[in-house]
Coordinates of C-alpha atoms in Angstrom, one line a residue:
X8 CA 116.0 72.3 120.8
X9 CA 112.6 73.9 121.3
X10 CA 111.0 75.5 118.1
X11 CA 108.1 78.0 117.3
X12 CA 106.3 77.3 114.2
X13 CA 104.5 80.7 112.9
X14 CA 102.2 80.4 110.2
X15 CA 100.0 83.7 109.0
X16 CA 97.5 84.7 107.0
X17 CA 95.1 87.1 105.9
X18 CA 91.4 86.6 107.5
X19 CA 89.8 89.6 106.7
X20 CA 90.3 93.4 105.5
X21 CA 89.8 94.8 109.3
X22 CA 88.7 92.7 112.5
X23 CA 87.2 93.8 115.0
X24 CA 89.4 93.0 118.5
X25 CA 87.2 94.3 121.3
X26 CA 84.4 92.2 120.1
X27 CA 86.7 88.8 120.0
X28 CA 88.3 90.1 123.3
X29 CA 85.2 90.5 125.3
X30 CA 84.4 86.9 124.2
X31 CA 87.1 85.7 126.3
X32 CA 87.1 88.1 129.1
X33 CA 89.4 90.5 128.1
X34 CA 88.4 93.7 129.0
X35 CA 91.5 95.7 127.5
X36 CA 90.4 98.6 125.1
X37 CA 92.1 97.9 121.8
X38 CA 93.6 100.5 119.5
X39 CA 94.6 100.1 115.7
X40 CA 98.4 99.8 116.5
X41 CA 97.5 96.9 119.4
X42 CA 97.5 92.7 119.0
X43 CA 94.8 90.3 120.6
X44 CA 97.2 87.6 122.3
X45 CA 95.1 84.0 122.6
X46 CA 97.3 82.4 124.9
X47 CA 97.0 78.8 125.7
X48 CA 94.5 79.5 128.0
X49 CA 92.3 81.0 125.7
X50 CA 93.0 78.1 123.2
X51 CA 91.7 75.5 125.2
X52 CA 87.4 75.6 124.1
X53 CA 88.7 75.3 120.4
X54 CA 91.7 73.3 120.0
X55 CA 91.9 69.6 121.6
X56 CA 95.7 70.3 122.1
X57 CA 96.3 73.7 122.9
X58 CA 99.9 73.5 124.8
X59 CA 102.1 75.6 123.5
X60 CA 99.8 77.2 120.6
X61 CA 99.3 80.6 120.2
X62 CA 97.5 83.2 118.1
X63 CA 97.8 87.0 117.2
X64 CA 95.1 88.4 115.5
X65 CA 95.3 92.5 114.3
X66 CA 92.5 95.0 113.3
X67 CA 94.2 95.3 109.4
X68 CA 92.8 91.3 108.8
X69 CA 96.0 88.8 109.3
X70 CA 96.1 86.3 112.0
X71 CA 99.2 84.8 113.2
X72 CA 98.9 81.0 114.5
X73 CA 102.1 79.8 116.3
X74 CA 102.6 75.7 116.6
X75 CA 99.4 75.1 114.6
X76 CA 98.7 72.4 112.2
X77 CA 96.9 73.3 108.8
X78 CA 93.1 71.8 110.6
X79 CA 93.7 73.4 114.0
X80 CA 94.1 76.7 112.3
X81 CA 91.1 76.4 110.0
X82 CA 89.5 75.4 113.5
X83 CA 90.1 78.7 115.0
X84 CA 88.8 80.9 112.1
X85 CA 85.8 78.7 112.2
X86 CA 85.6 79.6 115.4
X87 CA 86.0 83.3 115.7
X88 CA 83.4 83.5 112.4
X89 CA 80.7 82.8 115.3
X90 CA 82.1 86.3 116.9
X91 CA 83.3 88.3 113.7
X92 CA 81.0 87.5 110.5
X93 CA 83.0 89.4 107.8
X94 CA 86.1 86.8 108.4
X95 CA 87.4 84.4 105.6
X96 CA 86.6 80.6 105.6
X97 CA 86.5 80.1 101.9
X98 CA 90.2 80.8 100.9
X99 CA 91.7 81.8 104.5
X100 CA 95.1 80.6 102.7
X101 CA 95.2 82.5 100.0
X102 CA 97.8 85.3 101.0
X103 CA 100.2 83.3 103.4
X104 CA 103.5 83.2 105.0
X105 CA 105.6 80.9 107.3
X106 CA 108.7 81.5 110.0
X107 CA 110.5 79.1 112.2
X108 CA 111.9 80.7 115.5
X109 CA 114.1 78.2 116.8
X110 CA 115.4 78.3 120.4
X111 CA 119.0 76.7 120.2
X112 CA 121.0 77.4 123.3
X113 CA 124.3 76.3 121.8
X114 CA 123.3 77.8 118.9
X115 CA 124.7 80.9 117.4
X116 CA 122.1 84.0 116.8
X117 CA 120.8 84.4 113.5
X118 CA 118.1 85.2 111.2
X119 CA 117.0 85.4 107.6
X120 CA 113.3 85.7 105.9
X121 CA 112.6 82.4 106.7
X122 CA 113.5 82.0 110.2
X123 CA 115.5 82.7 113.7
X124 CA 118.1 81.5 116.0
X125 CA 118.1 82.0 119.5
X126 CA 119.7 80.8 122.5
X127 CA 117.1 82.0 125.2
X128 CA 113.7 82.9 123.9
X129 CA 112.8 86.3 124.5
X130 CA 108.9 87.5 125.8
X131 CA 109.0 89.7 123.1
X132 CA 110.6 87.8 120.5
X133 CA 106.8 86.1 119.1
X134 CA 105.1 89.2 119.3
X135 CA 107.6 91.1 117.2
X136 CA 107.7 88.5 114.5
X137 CA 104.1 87.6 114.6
X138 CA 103.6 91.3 113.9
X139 CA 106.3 91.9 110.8
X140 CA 104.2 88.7 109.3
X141 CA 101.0 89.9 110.0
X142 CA 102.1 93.2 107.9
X143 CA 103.8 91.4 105.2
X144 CA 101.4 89.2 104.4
X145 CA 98.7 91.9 104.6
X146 CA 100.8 93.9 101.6
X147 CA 101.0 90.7 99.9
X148 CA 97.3 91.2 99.2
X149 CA 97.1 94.7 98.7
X150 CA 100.6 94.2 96.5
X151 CA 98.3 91.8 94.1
X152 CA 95.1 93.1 93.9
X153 CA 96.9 96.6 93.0
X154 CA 98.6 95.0 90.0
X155 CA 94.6 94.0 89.2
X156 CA 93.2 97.3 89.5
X157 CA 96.5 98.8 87.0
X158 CA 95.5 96.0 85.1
X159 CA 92.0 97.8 84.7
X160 CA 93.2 101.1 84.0
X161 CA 95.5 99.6 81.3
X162 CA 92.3 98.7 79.3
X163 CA 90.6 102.0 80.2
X164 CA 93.8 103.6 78.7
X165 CA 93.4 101.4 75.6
X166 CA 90.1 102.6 75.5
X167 CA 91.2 105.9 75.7
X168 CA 93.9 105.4 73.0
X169 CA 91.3 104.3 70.8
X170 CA 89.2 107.7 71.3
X171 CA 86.2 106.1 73.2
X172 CA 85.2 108.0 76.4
X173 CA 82.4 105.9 76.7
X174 CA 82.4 104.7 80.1
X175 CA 79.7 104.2 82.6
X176 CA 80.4 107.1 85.4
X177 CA 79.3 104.0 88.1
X178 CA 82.5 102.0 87.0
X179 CA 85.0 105.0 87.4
X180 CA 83.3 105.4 90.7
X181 CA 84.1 101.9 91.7
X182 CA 87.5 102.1 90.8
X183 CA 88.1 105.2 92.0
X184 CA 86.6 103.6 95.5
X185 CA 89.0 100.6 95.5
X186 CA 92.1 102.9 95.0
X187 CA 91.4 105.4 97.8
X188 CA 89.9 101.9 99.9
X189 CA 93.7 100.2 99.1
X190 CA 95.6 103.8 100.4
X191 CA 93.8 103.8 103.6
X192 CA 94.7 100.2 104.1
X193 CA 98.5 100.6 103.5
X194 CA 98.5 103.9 105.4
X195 CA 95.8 103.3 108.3
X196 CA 95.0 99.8 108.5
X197 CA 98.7 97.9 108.5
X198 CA 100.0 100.9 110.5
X199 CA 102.9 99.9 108.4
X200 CA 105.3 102.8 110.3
X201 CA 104.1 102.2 113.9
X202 CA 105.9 99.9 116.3
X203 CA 104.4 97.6 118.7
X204 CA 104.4 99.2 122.0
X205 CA 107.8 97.2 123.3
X206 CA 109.5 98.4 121.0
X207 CA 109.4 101.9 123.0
X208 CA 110.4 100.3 126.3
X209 CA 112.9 97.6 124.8
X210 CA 116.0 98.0 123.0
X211 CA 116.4 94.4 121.9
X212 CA 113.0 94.3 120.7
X213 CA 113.2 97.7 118.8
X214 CA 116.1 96.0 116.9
X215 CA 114.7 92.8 116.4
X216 CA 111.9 95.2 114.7
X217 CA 113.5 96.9 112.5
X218 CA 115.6 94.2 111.1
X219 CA 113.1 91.3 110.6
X220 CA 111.1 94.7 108.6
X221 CA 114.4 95.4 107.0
X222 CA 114.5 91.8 106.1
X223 CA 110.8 91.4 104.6
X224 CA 111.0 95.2 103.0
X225 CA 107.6 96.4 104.4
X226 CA 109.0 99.9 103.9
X227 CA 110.3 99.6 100.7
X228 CA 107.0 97.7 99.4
X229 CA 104.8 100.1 101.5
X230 CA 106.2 103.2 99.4
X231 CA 105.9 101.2 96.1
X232 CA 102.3 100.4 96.4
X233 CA 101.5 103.9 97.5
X234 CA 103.1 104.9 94.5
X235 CA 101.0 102.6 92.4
X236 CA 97.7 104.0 94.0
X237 CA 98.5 107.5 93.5
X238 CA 99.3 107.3 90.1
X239 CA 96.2 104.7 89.3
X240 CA 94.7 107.9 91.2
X241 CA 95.9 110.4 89.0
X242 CA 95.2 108.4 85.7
X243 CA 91.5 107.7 87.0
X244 CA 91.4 111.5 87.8
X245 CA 91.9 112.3 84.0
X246 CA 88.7 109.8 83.1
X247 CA 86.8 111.4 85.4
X248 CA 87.6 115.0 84.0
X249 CA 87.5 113.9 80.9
X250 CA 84.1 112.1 81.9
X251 CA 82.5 115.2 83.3
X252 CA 83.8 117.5 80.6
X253 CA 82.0 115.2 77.7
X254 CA 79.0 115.4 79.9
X255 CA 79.3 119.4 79.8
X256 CA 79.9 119.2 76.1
X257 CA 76.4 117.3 75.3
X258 CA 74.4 119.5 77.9
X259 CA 75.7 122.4 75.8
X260 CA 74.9 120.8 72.8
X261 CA 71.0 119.9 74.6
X262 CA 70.7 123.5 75.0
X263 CA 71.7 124.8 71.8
X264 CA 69.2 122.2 70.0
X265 CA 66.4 123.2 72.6
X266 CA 67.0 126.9 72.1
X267 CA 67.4 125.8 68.1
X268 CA 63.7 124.3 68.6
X269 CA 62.1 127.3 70.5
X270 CA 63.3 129.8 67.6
X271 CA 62.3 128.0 65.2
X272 CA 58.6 126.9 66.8
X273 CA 58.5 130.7 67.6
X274 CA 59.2 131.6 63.7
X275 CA 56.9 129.1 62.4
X276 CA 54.0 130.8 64.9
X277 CA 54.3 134.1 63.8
X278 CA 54.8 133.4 59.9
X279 CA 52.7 130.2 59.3
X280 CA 50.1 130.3 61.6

């Protein structure tokens, strides 16, 4: 029984795949929606056992390593850090996720979250699960640092509760920044709603697609965290009315107390002087 260990993680929040590809002679033009495939091939100037290893790296930060041990995969970011600076050595393991595709030809087909059985393995079958990983694993970190950010705006509200406006216009800015930076992630970056290209072409791997998806909820946990940053949206959208309207509020006052000042200067000239 063969077997195909997929391990996958987030490297980065967007990579950039026509620089890594022209390292290794690929000349293809890569679009948000496509994958950069390392073959063997391509394996063999970083890993001193490349055979059967295999790596899919996409433009929304996760990397998929197939048949690689925890050092040969730490090995490979090390490596691509020489091409793409902004990529994760520190903590590469922090968001994370596993599958086992095993290739069984008395076996009966199946599949679950944590892994496949297939009699004959399929050139489409690693792509498609490399890339339902990649994506999950990517909304595992914006699904976490979300819950941070409501954390936030819980002690904002407190604040607010409290009847203190008092906060810096920099730090609503900042927030307001990271919620609009985690909607264009989930919406542009994961391309969470767009296939891989064989899914158009292949009927077997359009339904392999949608049911490993079905199976890891990307949908369903796409929609929820858009719904988290649009209403951490709309609650920083009070602050910041609220903000500007306070501002309003003491320039009025400045003016009043400065045209207070003149009147009073102008009295004092004309009956005291």
């Amino acid at each position: 029984m063969k077997q195909a260990q997929f391990i996958a993680l987030v490297i980065s929040n967007e990579i950039d795949l026509n620089k890594i590809a022209q390292h290794f002679g690929i000349s293809q033009d890569f679009k948000w929606e496509d994958s950069l495939d390392l073959k063997e091939s391509f394996l063999k100037g970083i890993l001193r056992e490349p055979e059967n290893k295999e790596v899919y790296i996409f433009h929304f930060g996760s990397m998929v390593c197939v048949n690689c041990q925890h050092h040969e995969v730490m090995d490979i970011i090390q490596y691509l850090k020489r091409l793409e600076k902004n990529l994760n050595t520190v903590d590469p393991f922090e968001y994370t996720d596993d599958y086992l595709l095993d290739i069984d030809p008395a076996g009966e087909y199946a599949i679950s979250n944590d892994g496949m059985v297939t009699a004959v393995e399929q050139d489409f079958q690693r792509e498609i699960v490399a890339t339902v990983l990649a994506k999950s694993v990517a909304l595992d970190r914006i699904e976490i640092e979300t819950s941070k950010l409501l954390d936030e705006i819980e002690d904002l509200v407190t604040l607010l509760h409290q009847g203190n406006l008092s906060i810096k216009d920099n730090k609503l800015s900042k927030i307001s920044a990271r919620i609009l930076g985690f909607k264009l992630n989930t919406i542009s970056y994961i391309m969470l709603l767009d296939k891989p290209d064989i899914t158009w072409v292949n009927e077997e791997a359009a339904e392999l697609f949608s049911e490993l998806s079905s199976l890891f909820e990307l949908e369903d946990r796409h929609e929820k965290v858009k719904l988290k940053a649009e209403t951490v949206m709309d609650i920083m959208q009070v602050f910041v009315t609220m903000a500007h309207a306070r501002r309003g509020n003491q320039l009025e006052w400045a003016i009043i107390i400065l045209i207070a000042i003149e009147i009073i200067l102008s009295l004092l000239d004309k009956f005291v002087l």
